[in-house]
PDB file of C-alpha atoms and ligand atoms in Angstrom:
ATOM      1  CA  MET A   1      -3.713   2.502 -24.699  1.00  0.00           C
ATOM      2  CA  VAL A   2      -1.302   3.300 -21.898  1.00  0.00           C
ATOM      3  CA  ASP A   3       1.880   1.249 -21.415  1.00  0.00           C
ATOM      4  CA  ILE A   4       1.301   0.492 -17.752  1.00  0.00           C
ATOM      5  CA  ASN A   5       4.828  -0.721 -17.004  1.00  0.00           C
ATOM      6  CA  ARG A   6       6.224   2.485 -18.438  1.00  0.00           C
ATOM      7  CA  TYR A   7       3.672   4.590 -16.559  1.00  0.00           C
ATOM      8  CA  LEU A   8       4.516   2.872 -13.258  1.00  0.00           C
ATOM      9  CA  ALA A   9       8.262   3.184 -13.872  1.00  0.00           C
ATOM     10  CA  GLU A  10       7.971   6.905 -14.624  1.00  0.00           C
ATOM     11  CA  LYS A  11       5.855   7.588 -11.554  1.00  0.00           C
ATOM     12  CA  LYS A  12       8.097   5.460  -9.359  1.00  0.00           C
ATOM     13  CA  ASP A  13      11.043   7.499 -10.539  1.00  0.00           C
ATOM     14  CA  LEU A  14       9.261  10.730  -9.607  1.00  0.00           C
ATOM     15  CA  VAL A  15       8.441   9.360  -6.151  1.00  0.00           C
ATOM     16  CA  ASP A  16      11.994   8.071  -5.618  1.00  0.00           C
ATOM     17  CA  ARG A  17      13.444  11.451  -6.505  1.00  0.00           C
ATOM     18  CA  ALA A  18      11.042  13.246  -4.154  1.00  0.00           C
ATOM     19  CA  LEU A  19      11.855  10.798  -1.346  1.00  0.00           C
ATOM     20  CA  GLN A  20      15.565  11.570  -1.695  1.00  0.00           C
ATOM     21  CA  LYS A  21      14.735  15.198  -1.018  1.00  0.00           C
ATOM     22  CA  TYR A  22      13.127  14.350   2.323  1.00  0.00           C
ATOM     23  CA  PHE A  23      15.990  12.111   3.459  1.00  0.00           C
ATOM     24  CA  PRO A  24      19.240  14.103   3.790  1.00  0.00           C
ATOM     25  CA  PRO A  25      22.102  11.633   3.232  1.00  0.00           C
ATOM     26  CA  ASP A  26      24.313  13.262   5.870  1.00  0.00           C
ATOM     27  CA  HIS A  27      21.985  12.349   8.747  1.00  0.00           C
ATOM     28  CA  PRO A  28      22.951   8.951  10.225  1.00  0.00           C
ATOM     29  CA  PHE A  29      19.457   7.899  11.343  1.00  0.00           C
ATOM     30  CA  PHE A  30      17.803   8.996   8.118  1.00  0.00           C
ATOM     31  CA  SER A  31      20.051   6.529   6.330  1.00  0.00           C
ATOM     32  CA  VAL A  32      18.663   3.749   8.553  1.00  0.00           C
ATOM     33  CA  MET A  33      15.098   4.650   7.531  1.00  0.00           C
ATOM     34  CA  LEU A  34      16.186   5.008   3.920  1.00  0.00           C
ATOM     35  CA  TYR A  35      17.558   1.445   3.923  1.00  0.00           C
ATOM     36  CA  SER A  36      14.040   0.010   4.269  1.00  0.00           C
ATOM     37  CA  LEU A  37      12.504   2.607   1.981  1.00  0.00           C
ATOM     38  CA  GLU A  38      14.740   1.620  -0.920  1.00  0.00           C
ATOM     39  CA  THR A  39      13.094  -0.434  -3.696  1.00  0.00           C
ATOM     40  CA  GLY A  40       9.407  -1.388  -3.501  1.00  0.00           C
ATOM     41  CA  LYS A  41       6.824  -0.844  -6.208  1.00  0.00           C
ATOM     42  CA  ARG A  42       5.609   2.513  -4.794  1.00  0.00           C
ATOM     43  CA  ILE A  43       2.024   1.504  -5.558  1.00  0.00           C
ATOM     44  CA  ARG A  44       0.456   3.608  -2.794  1.00  0.00           C
ATOM     45  CA  PRO A  45       2.125   6.934  -3.730  1.00  0.00           C
ATOM     46  CA  ILE A  46       1.444   6.206  -7.400  1.00  0.00           C
ATOM     47  CA  LEU A  47      -2.259   5.747  -6.592  1.00  0.00           C
ATOM     48  CA  THR A  48      -2.240   9.154  -4.890  1.00  0.00           C
ATOM     49  CA  LEU A  49      -0.576  10.801  -7.891  1.00  0.00           C
ATOM     50  CA  ALA A  50      -2.907   9.039 -10.336  1.00  0.00           C
ATOM     51  CA  SER A  51      -6.131  10.143  -8.666  1.00  0.00           C
ATOM     52  CA  PHE A  52      -4.811  13.698  -8.148  1.00  0.00           C
ATOM     53  CA  GLU A  53      -3.989  13.930 -11.853  1.00  0.00           C
ATOM     54  CA  ALA A  54      -7.197  12.214 -13.022  1.00  0.00           C
ATOM     55  CA  LEU A  55      -9.148  14.864 -11.127  1.00  0.00           C
ATOM     56  CA  GLY A  56      -7.279  17.798 -12.614  1.00  0.00           C
ATOM     57  CA  GLY A  57      -4.633  18.328  -9.937  1.00  0.00           C
ATOM     58  CA  GLU A  58      -1.529  19.843 -11.491  1.00  0.00           C
ATOM     59  CA  ASN A  59       0.881  21.112  -8.895  1.00  0.00           C
ATOM     60  CA  LEU A  60       3.357  18.356  -8.009  1.00  0.00           C
ATOM     61  CA  GLU A  61       4.612  20.378  -5.061  1.00  0.00           C
ATOM     62  CA  ASP A  62       1.185  20.033  -3.466  1.00  0.00           C
ATOM     63  CA  ILE A  63       0.846  16.308  -3.955  1.00  0.00           C
ATOM     64  CA  MET A  64       4.397  14.916  -3.653  1.00  0.00           C
ATOM     65  CA  PRO A  65       4.731  15.154   0.144  1.00  0.00           C
ATOM     66  CA  VAL A  66       1.317  13.515   0.481  1.00  0.00           C
ATOM     67  CA  ALA A  67       2.242  10.732  -1.959  1.00  0.00           C
ATOM     68  CA  CYS A  68       5.622  10.159  -0.279  1.00  0.00           C
ATOM     69  CA  GLY A  69       4.002  10.049   3.159  1.00  0.00           C
ATOM     70  CA  MET A  70       1.993   7.027   1.969  1.00  0.00           C
ATOM     71  CA  GLU A  71       5.213   5.160   1.172  1.00  0.00           C
ATOM     72  CA  LEU A  72       6.715   6.055   4.557  1.00  0.00           C
ATOM     73  CA  ILE A  73       3.731   4.598   6.404  1.00  0.00           C
ATOM     74  CA  HIS A  74       3.669   1.517   4.190  1.00  0.00           C
ATOM     75  CA  THR A  75       7.381   0.956   4.840  1.00  0.00           C
ATOM     76  CA  TYR A  76       6.938   1.355   8.591  1.00  0.00           C
ATOM     77  CA  SER A  77       4.233  -1.324   8.490  1.00  0.00           C
ATOM     78  CA  LEU A  78       6.540  -3.693   6.599  1.00  0.00           C
ATOM     79  CA  ILE A  79       9.412  -3.122   9.066  1.00  0.00           C
ATOM     80  CA  HIS A  80       7.205  -3.806  12.084  1.00  0.00           C
ATOM     81  CA  ASP A  81       5.436  -6.711  10.356  1.00  0.00           C
ATOM     82  CA  ASP A  82       8.827  -8.371   9.752  1.00  0.00           C
ATOM     83  CA  LEU A  83       9.955  -8.137  13.395  1.00  0.00           C
ATOM     84  CA  PRO A  84      10.532 -11.351  15.362  1.00  0.00           C
ATOM     85  CA  ALA A  85       7.503 -10.548  17.562  1.00  0.00           C
ATOM     86  CA  MET A  86       5.304 -10.423  14.460  1.00  0.00           C
ATOM     87  CA  ASP A  87       5.983 -12.363  11.244  1.00  0.00           C
ATOM     88  CA  ASN A  88       9.694 -12.821  11.904  1.00  0.00           C
ATOM     89  CA  ASP A  89      10.973 -12.389   8.347  1.00  0.00           C
ATOM     90  CA  ASP A  90      14.635 -12.163   7.378  1.00  0.00           C
ATOM     91  CA  PHE A  91      14.209 -10.917   3.843  1.00  0.00           C
ATOM     92  CA  ARG A  92      12.233  -8.016   2.378  1.00  0.00           C
ATOM     93  CA  ARG A  93      12.481  -5.930  -0.770  1.00  0.00           C
ATOM     94  CA  GLY A  94      15.344  -8.112  -1.941  1.00  0.00           C
ATOM     95  CA  LYS A  95      17.609  -7.680   1.095  1.00  0.00           C
ATOM     96  CA  PRO A  96      17.864  -8.431   4.822  1.00  0.00           C
ATOM     97  CA  THR A  97      15.011  -6.957   6.865  1.00  0.00           C
ATOM     98  CA  ALA A  98      15.702  -3.880   9.013  1.00  0.00           C
ATOM     99  CA  HIS A  99      16.103  -5.852  12.258  1.00  0.00           C
ATOM    100  CA  LYS A 100      18.534  -8.255  10.562  1.00  0.00           C
ATOM    101  CA  GLN A 101      20.565  -5.330   9.290  1.00  0.00           C
ATOM    102  CA  PHE A 102      20.479  -2.955  12.283  1.00  0.00           C
ATOM    103  CA  GLY A 103      19.105  -4.959  15.215  1.00  0.00           C
ATOM    104  CA  GLU A 104      15.610  -4.862  16.645  1.00  0.00           C
ATOM    105  CA  ALA A 105      15.829  -1.568  18.528  1.00  0.00           C
ATOM    106  CA  LEU A 106      16.872   0.468  15.487  1.00  0.00           C
ATOM    107  CA  ALA A 107      14.353  -1.367  13.294  1.00  0.00           C
ATOM    108  CA  ILE A 108      11.508  -0.468  15.664  1.00  0.00           C
ATOM    109  CA  LEU A 109      12.726   3.117  15.871  1.00  0.00           C
ATOM    110  CA  SER A 110      13.068   3.437  12.115  1.00  0.00           C
ATOM    111  CA  GLY A 111       9.426   2.308  11.786  1.00  0.00           C
ATOM    112  CA  ASP A 112       8.395   4.814  14.444  1.00  0.00           C
ATOM    113  CA  GLY A 113      10.370   7.547  12.702  1.00  0.00           C
ATOM    114  CA  LEU A 114       8.851   6.831   9.280  1.00  0.00           C
ATOM    115  CA  TYR A 115       5.348   6.750  10.731  1.00  0.00           C
ATOM    116  CA  ALA A 116       5.633  10.150  12.436  1.00  0.00           C
ATOM    117  CA  TYR A 117       7.600  11.716   9.584  1.00  0.00           C
ATOM    118  CA  ALA A 118       4.767  10.815   7.186  1.00  0.00           C
ATOM    119  CA  PHE A 119       2.373  13.019   9.117  1.00  0.00           C
ATOM    120  CA  GLU A 120       4.925  15.832   9.071  1.00  0.00           C
ATOM    121  CA  LEU A 121       4.972  15.513   5.262  1.00  0.00           C
ATOM    122  CA  PHE A 122       1.161  15.505   5.098  1.00  0.00           C
ATOM    123  CA  SER A 123       1.107  18.809   6.950  1.00  0.00           C
ATOM    124  CA  LEU A 124       3.823  20.468   4.797  1.00  0.00           C
ATOM    125  CA  GLY A 125       2.693  23.454   2.765  1.00  0.00           C
ATOM    126  CA  SER A 126       0.839  26.645   3.585  1.00  0.00           C
ATOM    127  CA  ASN A 127      -1.994  26.169   1.072  1.00  0.00           C
ATOM    128  CA  LEU A 128      -4.828  23.570   0.924  1.00  0.00           C
ATOM    129  CA  ILE A 129      -4.996  23.537   4.717  1.00  0.00           C
ATOM    130  CA  GLU A 130      -8.458  21.992   4.934  1.00  0.00           C
ATOM    131  CA  GLU A 131      -7.483  19.326   2.379  1.00  0.00           C
ATOM    132  CA  ARG A 132      -4.313  18.445   4.315  1.00  0.00           C
ATOM    133  CA  TYR A 133      -6.406  18.124   7.455  1.00  0.00           C
ATOM    134  CA  ARG A 134      -8.704  15.691   5.619  1.00  0.00           C
ATOM    135  CA  VAL A 135      -5.688  13.731   4.365  1.00  0.00           C
ATOM    136  CA  ILE A 136      -4.418  13.365   7.938  1.00  0.00           C
ATOM    137  CA  GLN A 137      -7.868  12.302   9.101  1.00  0.00           C
ATOM    138  CA  THR A 138      -8.288   9.787   6.259  1.00  0.00           C
ATOM    139  CA  VAL A 139      -4.854   8.213   6.622  1.00  0.00           C
ATOM    140  CA  SER A 140      -4.868   8.018  10.407  1.00  0.00           C
ATOM    141  CA  GLU A 141      -8.211   6.241  10.272  1.00  0.00           C
ATOM    142  CA  ALA A 142      -6.980   3.808   7.619  1.00  0.00           C
ATOM    143  CA  VAL A 143      -3.727   2.888   9.337  1.00  0.00           C
ATOM    144  CA  GLY A 144      -4.695   3.078  13.010  1.00  0.00           C
ATOM    145  CA  PRO A 145      -6.692   0.814  15.308  1.00  0.00           C
ATOM    146  CA  LYS A 146      -9.697   0.879  12.941  1.00  0.00           C
ATOM    147  CA  GLY A 147      -7.499  -0.026   9.973  1.00  0.00           C
ATOM    148  CA  ILE A 148      -4.237  -1.842   9.325  1.00  0.00           C
ATOM    149  CA  VAL A 149      -3.251  -2.179  12.988  1.00  0.00           C
ATOM    150  CA  TYR A 150      -6.545  -3.979  13.640  1.00  0.00           C
ATOM    151  CA  GLY A 151      -5.985  -6.049  10.491  1.00  0.00           C
ATOM    152  CA  GLN A 152      -2.593  -7.060  11.798  1.00  0.00           C
ATOM    153  CA  VAL A 153      -4.104  -8.080  15.168  1.00  0.00           C
ATOM    154  CA  LEU A 154      -6.631 -10.291  13.346  1.00  0.00           C
ATOM    155  CA  ASP A 155      -3.914 -11.658  11.061  1.00  0.00           C
ATOM    156  CA  MET A 156      -1.828 -12.806  14.015  1.00  0.00           C
ATOM    157  CA  GLU A 157      -4.691 -14.656  15.736  1.00  0.00           C
ATOM    158  CA  ASP A 158      -4.864 -18.428  15.655  1.00  0.00           C
ATOM    159  CA  HIS A 159      -6.956 -19.512  12.644  1.00  0.00           C
ATOM    160  CA  SER A 160      -7.936 -23.113  13.019  1.00  0.00           C
ATOM    161  CA  THR A 161     -10.900 -22.877  10.637  1.00  0.00           C
ATOM    162  CA  ALA A 162     -10.719 -21.546   7.081  1.00  0.00           C
ATOM    163  CA  ASP A 163     -13.481 -19.018   7.603  1.00  0.00           C
ATOM    164  CA  PRO A 164     -14.337 -16.734   4.623  1.00  0.00           C
ATOM    165  CA  LYS A 165     -15.844 -14.062   6.874  1.00  0.00           C
ATOM    166  CA  THR A 166     -12.651 -13.691   8.916  1.00  0.00           C
ATOM    167  CA  LEU A 167     -10.591 -13.690   5.718  1.00  0.00           C
ATOM    168  CA  ARG A 168     -12.691 -10.805   4.379  1.00  0.00           C
ATOM    169  CA  LYS A 169     -12.213  -8.868   7.596  1.00  0.00           C
ATOM    170  CA  ILE A 170      -8.429  -9.373   7.508  1.00  0.00           C
ATOM    171  CA  HIS A 171      -8.124  -8.366   3.860  1.00  0.00           C
ATOM    172  CA  TYR A 172     -10.370  -5.362   4.350  1.00  0.00           C
ATOM    173  CA  ASN A 173      -8.495  -4.001   7.369  1.00  0.00           C
ATOM    174  CA  LYS A 174      -4.919  -5.149   6.811  1.00  0.00           C
ATOM    175  CA  THR A 175      -4.637  -4.147   3.182  1.00  0.00           C
ATOM    176  CA  ALA A 176      -7.677  -2.662   1.463  1.00  0.00           C
ATOM    177  CA  LYS A 177      -8.133   0.371   3.685  1.00  0.00           C
ATOM    178  CA  PHE A 178      -4.593   1.520   3.004  1.00  0.00           C
ATOM    179  CA  ILE A 179      -4.879   0.997  -0.749  1.00  0.00           C
ATOM    180  CA  CYS A 180      -8.120   2.950  -0.704  1.00  0.00           C
ATOM    181  CA  ALA A 181      -6.824   5.858   1.427  1.00  0.00           C
ATOM    182  CA  PRO A 182      -4.002   6.899  -0.956  1.00  0.00           C
ATOM    183  CA  ILE A 183      -6.506   7.064  -3.836  1.00  0.00           C
ATOM    184  CA  LYS A 184      -8.948   9.062  -1.740  1.00  0.00           C
ATOM    185  CA  CYS A 185      -6.230  11.470  -0.587  1.00  0.00           C
ATOM    186  CA  GLY A 186      -5.183  12.242  -4.176  1.00  0.00           C
ATOM    187  CA  ALA A 187      -8.815  13.118  -4.858  1.00  0.00           C
ATOM    188  CA  ILE A 188      -9.090  15.239  -1.701  1.00  0.00           C
ATOM    189  CA  MET A 189      -5.969  17.203  -2.665  1.00  0.00           C
ATOM    190  CA  ALA A 190      -7.472  17.777  -6.152  1.00  0.00           C
ATOM    191  CA  ARG A 191     -10.636  19.098  -4.425  1.00  0.00           C
ATOM    192  CA  ALA A 192     -12.820  16.438  -6.001  1.00  0.00           C
ATOM    193  CA  PRO A 193     -16.563  16.528  -5.352  1.00  0.00           C
ATOM    194  CA  ALA A 194     -17.916  14.342  -2.541  1.00  0.00           C
ATOM    195  CA  LYS A 195     -19.768  12.022  -4.912  1.00  0.00           C
ATOM    196  CA  THR A 196     -16.570  11.232  -6.836  1.00  0.00           C
ATOM    197  CA  ILE A 197     -14.786  10.475  -3.587  1.00  0.00           C
ATOM    198  CA  LYS A 198     -17.598   8.101  -2.612  1.00  0.00           C
ATOM    199  CA  VAL A 199     -17.157   6.109  -5.824  1.00  0.00           C
ATOM    200  CA  LEU A 200     -13.386   6.047  -5.314  1.00  0.00           C
ATOM    201  CA  GLU A 201     -13.818   4.693  -1.792  1.00  0.00           C
ATOM    202  CA  ARG A 202     -15.690   1.695  -3.150  1.00  0.00           C
ATOM    203  CA  ALA A 203     -13.295   1.191  -6.075  1.00  0.00           C
ATOM    204  CA  GLY A 204     -10.297   1.530  -3.754  1.00  0.00           C
ATOM    205  CA  ILE A 205     -11.577  -1.163  -1.423  1.00  0.00           C
ATOM    206  CA  TYR A 206     -12.141  -3.570  -4.336  1.00  0.00           C
ATOM    207  CA  LEU A 207      -8.638  -2.821  -5.626  1.00  0.00           C
ATOM    208  CA  GLY A 208      -7.217  -3.281  -2.120  1.00  0.00           C
ATOM    209  CA  VAL A 209      -8.876  -6.650  -1.589  1.00  0.00           C
ATOM    210  CA  LEU A 210      -7.619  -7.680  -5.024  1.00  0.00           C
ATOM    211  CA  PHE A 211      -4.130  -6.549  -3.980  1.00  0.00           C
ATOM    212  CA  GLN A 212      -4.186  -8.881  -0.976  1.00  0.00           C
ATOM    213  CA  TYR A 213      -5.579 -11.754  -3.076  1.00  0.00           C
ATOM    214  CA  THR A 214      -2.607 -11.499  -5.423  1.00  0.00           C
ATOM    215  CA  ASP A 215      -0.263 -11.175  -2.439  1.00  0.00           C
ATOM    216  CA  ASP A 216      -1.733 -14.390  -0.963  1.00  0.00           C
ATOM    217  CA  ILE A 217      -1.509 -16.163  -4.333  1.00  0.00           C
ATOM    218  CA  LEU A 218       2.087 -15.028  -4.909  1.00  0.00           C
ATOM    219  CA  ASP A 219       3.063 -16.393  -1.518  1.00  0.00           C
ATOM    220  CA  VAL A 220       2.075 -19.826  -2.917  1.00  0.00           C
ATOM    221  CA  VAL A 221       3.329 -19.595  -6.505  1.00  0.00           C
ATOM    222  CA  GLY A 222       5.937 -16.783  -6.463  1.00  0.00           C
ATOM    223  CA  GLU A 223       9.730 -16.944  -6.555  1.00  0.00           C
ATOM    224  CA  LYS A 224      11.960 -15.428  -3.885  1.00  0.00           C
ATOM    225  CA  GLU A 225      14.045 -13.450  -6.403  1.00  0.00           C
ATOM    226  CA  GLN A 226      11.016 -11.838  -7.983  1.00  0.00           C
ATOM    227  CA  LEU A 227       9.086 -11.210  -4.770  1.00  0.00           C
ATOM    228  CA  GLY A 228      12.098  -9.911  -2.851  1.00  0.00           C
ATOM    229  CA  LYS A 229      10.754 -11.799   0.177  1.00  0.00           C
ATOM    230  CA  THR A 230      10.493 -15.420   1.253  1.00  0.00           C
ATOM    231  CA  PRO A 231       7.517 -17.230  -0.335  1.00  0.00           C
ATOM    232  CA  GLY A 232       5.592 -19.978   1.488  1.00  0.00           C
ATOM    233  CA  LYS A 233       5.618 -18.096   4.789  1.00  0.00           C
ATOM    234  CA  ASP A 234       1.810 -17.829   4.994  1.00  0.00           C
ATOM    235  CA  LYS A 235       1.382 -21.593   5.058  1.00  0.00           C
ATOM    236  CA  SER A 236       4.287 -22.277   7.406  1.00  0.00           C
ATOM    237  CA  SER A 237       3.049 -19.656   9.870  1.00  0.00           C
ATOM    238  CA  GLY A 238      -0.617 -20.716   9.752  1.00  0.00           C
ATOM    239  CA  LYS A 239      -1.981 -17.558   8.097  1.00  0.00           C
ATOM    240  CA  LEU A 240      -5.548 -17.336   6.874  1.00  0.00           C
ATOM    241  CA  THR A 241      -5.236 -16.656   3.149  1.00  0.00           C
ATOM    242  CA  ALA A 242      -7.388 -16.706   0.035  1.00  0.00           C
ATOM    243  CA  PRO A 243      -5.780 -19.902  -1.364  1.00  0.00           C
ATOM    244  CA  LEU A 244      -6.325 -21.611   2.010  1.00  0.00           C
ATOM    245  CA  VAL A 245     -10.018 -20.694   2.087  1.00  0.00           C
ATOM    246  CA  TYR A 246     -10.872 -21.066  -1.615  1.00  0.00           C
ATOM    247  CA  GLY A 247      -8.038 -23.166  -3.080  1.00  0.00           C
ATOM    248  CA  LEU A 248      -5.683 -21.691  -5.684  1.00  0.00           C
ATOM    249  CA  PRO A 249      -8.150 -21.787  -8.634  1.00  0.00           C
ATOM    250  CA  GLY A 250     -10.924 -20.391  -6.401  1.00  0.00           C
ATOM    251  CA  ALA A 251      -8.666 -17.586  -5.181  1.00  0.00           C
ATOM    252  CA  ARG A 252      -7.682 -16.763  -8.763  1.00  0.00           C
ATOM    253  CA  TYR A 253     -11.309 -16.693  -9.845  1.00  0.00           C
ATOM    254  CA  ARG A 254     -12.268 -14.385  -6.989  1.00  0.00           C
ATOM    255  CA  ALA A 255      -9.289 -12.123  -7.708  1.00  0.00           C
ATOM    256  CA  ARG A 256     -10.586 -11.682 -11.264  1.00  0.00           C
ATOM    257  CA  ARG A 257     -14.046 -10.868  -9.896  1.00  0.00           C
ATOM    258  CA  TYR A 258     -12.634  -8.174  -7.579  1.00  0.00           C
ATOM    259  CA  ALA A 259     -10.695  -6.742 -10.528  1.00  0.00           C
ATOM    260  CA  GLU A 260     -13.942  -6.529 -12.521  1.00  0.00           C
ATOM    261  CA  LEU A 261     -15.737  -4.819  -9.640  1.00  0.00           C
ATOM    262  CA  ALA A 262     -12.922  -2.293  -9.215  1.00  0.00           C
ATOM    263  CA  LYS A 263     -12.830  -1.549 -12.943  1.00  0.00           C
ATOM    264  CA  ALA A 264     -16.614  -1.117 -13.145  1.00  0.00           C
ATOM    265  CA  SER A 265     -16.409   1.544 -10.410  1.00  0.00           C
ATOM    266  CA  PHE A 266     -13.428   3.345 -11.973  1.00  0.00           C
ATOM    267  CA  THR A 267     -15.074   3.216 -15.400  1.00  0.00           C
ATOM    268  CA  SER A 268     -18.205   4.874 -14.003  1.00  0.00           C
ATOM    269  CA  LEU A 269     -16.059   7.974 -13.363  1.00  0.00           C
ATOM    270  CA  GLY A 270     -15.245   8.407 -17.054  1.00  0.00           C
ATOM    271  CA  ASP A 271     -12.258   8.139 -19.388  1.00  0.00           C
ATOM    272  CA  LYS A 272      -9.920  10.128 -17.169  1.00  0.00           C
ATOM    273  CA  PHE A 273      -9.937   7.124 -14.828  1.00  0.00           C
ATOM    274  CA  ASN A 274      -8.776   4.668 -17.512  1.00  0.00           C
ATOM    275  CA  ILE A 275      -5.355   4.618 -15.896  1.00  0.00           C
ATOM    276  CA  PHE A 276      -6.938   2.944 -12.861  1.00  0.00           C
ATOM    277  CA  ASN A 277      -8.237   0.131 -15.033  1.00  0.00           C
ATOM    278  CA  SER A 278      -4.674  -0.459 -16.236  1.00  0.00           C
ATOM    279  CA  ILE A 279      -3.387  -0.319 -12.665  1.00  0.00           C
ATOM    280  CA  THR A 280      -6.060  -2.838 -11.644  1.00  0.00           C
ATOM    281  CA  ASP A 281      -4.966  -5.218 -14.426  1.00  0.00           C
ATOM    282  CA  PHE A 282      -1.371  -4.777 -13.314  1.00  0.00           C
ATOM    283  CA  VAL A 283      -2.317  -5.695  -9.727  1.00  0.00           C
ATOM    284  CA  LEU A 284      -4.297  -8.723 -10.949  1.00  0.00           C
ATOM    285  CA  ASN A 285      -1.468 -10.030 -13.133  1.00  0.00           C
ATOM    286  CA  ARG A 286       1.539  -8.947 -11.112  1.00  0.00           C
ATOM    287  CA  SER A 287       4.353 -11.392 -10.421  1.00  0.00           C
ATOM    288  CA  TYR A 288       6.065  -9.337  -7.679  1.00  0.00           C
TER     289      TYR A 288
HETATM  290  C1  GRG B 301       0.762  -2.154  11.964  1.00  0.00           C
HETATM  291  C2  GRG B 301       2.833  -3.604  12.164  1.00  0.00           C
HETATM  292  C3  GRG B 301       1.616  -3.239  11.456  1.00  0.00           C
HETATM  293  C4  GRG B 301       1.284  -3.893  10.373  1.00  0.00           C
HETATM  294  C5  GRG B 301       0.090  -3.576   9.647  1.00  0.00           C
HETATM  295  C6  GRG B 301       0.299  -3.658   6.491  1.00  0.00           C
HETATM  296  C7  GRG B 301       0.592  -4.656   7.528  1.00  0.00           C
HETATM  297  C8  GRG B 301      -0.268  -4.690   8.696  1.00  0.00           C
HETATM  298  C9  GRG B 301       1.621  -5.522   7.451  1.00  0.00           C
HETATM  299  C10 GRG B 301       2.553  -5.551   6.343  1.00  0.00           C
HETATM  300  C11 GRG B 301       2.611  -6.888   5.689  1.00  0.00           C
HETATM  301  C12 GRG B 301       1.485  -7.172   4.773  1.00  0.00           C
HETATM  302  C13 GRG B 301       1.342  -8.544   4.261  1.00  0.00           C
HETATM  303  C14 GRG B 301       0.663  -6.232   4.436  1.00  0.00           C
HETATM  304  C15 GRG B 301      -0.434  -6.361   3.530  1.00  0.00           C
HETATM  305  C16 GRG B 301      -0.210  -5.388   2.465  1.00  0.00           C
HETATM  306  C17 GRG B 301       0.770  -5.883   1.467  1.00  0.00           C
HETATM  307  C18 GRG B 301       0.317  -6.839   0.457  1.00  0.00           C
HETATM  308  C19 GRG B 301       2.019  -5.419   1.521  1.00  0.00           C
HETATM  309  C20 GRG B 301       3.026  -5.616   0.487  1.00  0.00           C
HETATM  310  O1  GRG B 301       2.972  -4.433  -0.263  1.00  0.00           O
HETATM  311  P1  GRG B 301       3.669  -4.224  -1.666  1.00  0.00           P
HETATM  312  O2  GRG B 301       3.485  -5.448  -2.534  1.00  0.00           O
HETATM  313  O3  GRG B 301       5.212  -4.139  -1.245  1.00  0.00           O
HETATM  314  O4  GRG B 301       3.205  -2.925  -2.222  1.00  0.00           O
HETATM  315  P2  GRG B 301       6.372  -3.250  -1.889  1.00  0.00           P
HETATM  316  O5  GRG B 301       7.632  -3.790  -1.258  1.00  0.00           O
HETATM  317  O6  GRG B 301       6.351  -3.399  -3.375  1.00  0.00           O
HETATM  318  O7  GRG B 301       6.112  -1.850  -1.466  1.00  0.00           O
END
């Protein structure tokens, strides 16, 4: 039985060390991007590493830039999401948001820089060219206008009715697609067969919807110190969330169901995917 907290801490450490390599401390603008990159659970790069390893991938040099690119894109989305024109948040990852720290212009630019730099990292390396191309294709689809950007547009709309169908669409686009893509990219880089990737796509979406359920629930029940961001913002800004649509017990019940669905899919891929069942339980029970 794997100690999931230890596993996550070890992988996070690997990712953090690799990130340092890509951000030279002597460059003044890189330090602005690094400010927002610091801390964070590193779930997306860890998912990439975990699927790469589960499918027999061994060379960390191949996978690290891909894994780190996931964190860069995730961080860009947080920076832009926190801007006054979007969710207008002052606090993220336990400290003032990028626009509070550096002003709006530099915050926007640091998001832009992280976003583009991620794709530079995805294309690093002279081997696995076709796989890197597929990574770029997969991620750009997940985070562009058919993915998280669309999810964000839906999220910002006025939601006067607690409609489950709209909630599903927001969760699917805003969050699930970019939990799924990092898993899929680890598998692509390990040259996994197409049928394995198909199963992972389904499992990744279940895990991603679960991730947003727990995020919605934590916004209601979580503490600022643990979350590193201000709780209660969803309600005060009229967001459509799982607790709003289903109530807190209903949202918790459905979160458990999504966890079961994710685990059933991971389990169908055999013992080497056990780590994903532990990650799923971590996401279900997380307090930050
Ligand atoms: C395109 C501007 C723009 C936004 C896209 C992803 C997104 C939409 C907005 C970010 C805010 C948000 C609520 C995203 C949903 C995904 C989510 C639950 C993010 C929080 O991720 P964690 O918990 O954060 O992995 P850490 O800080 O641990 O990395």
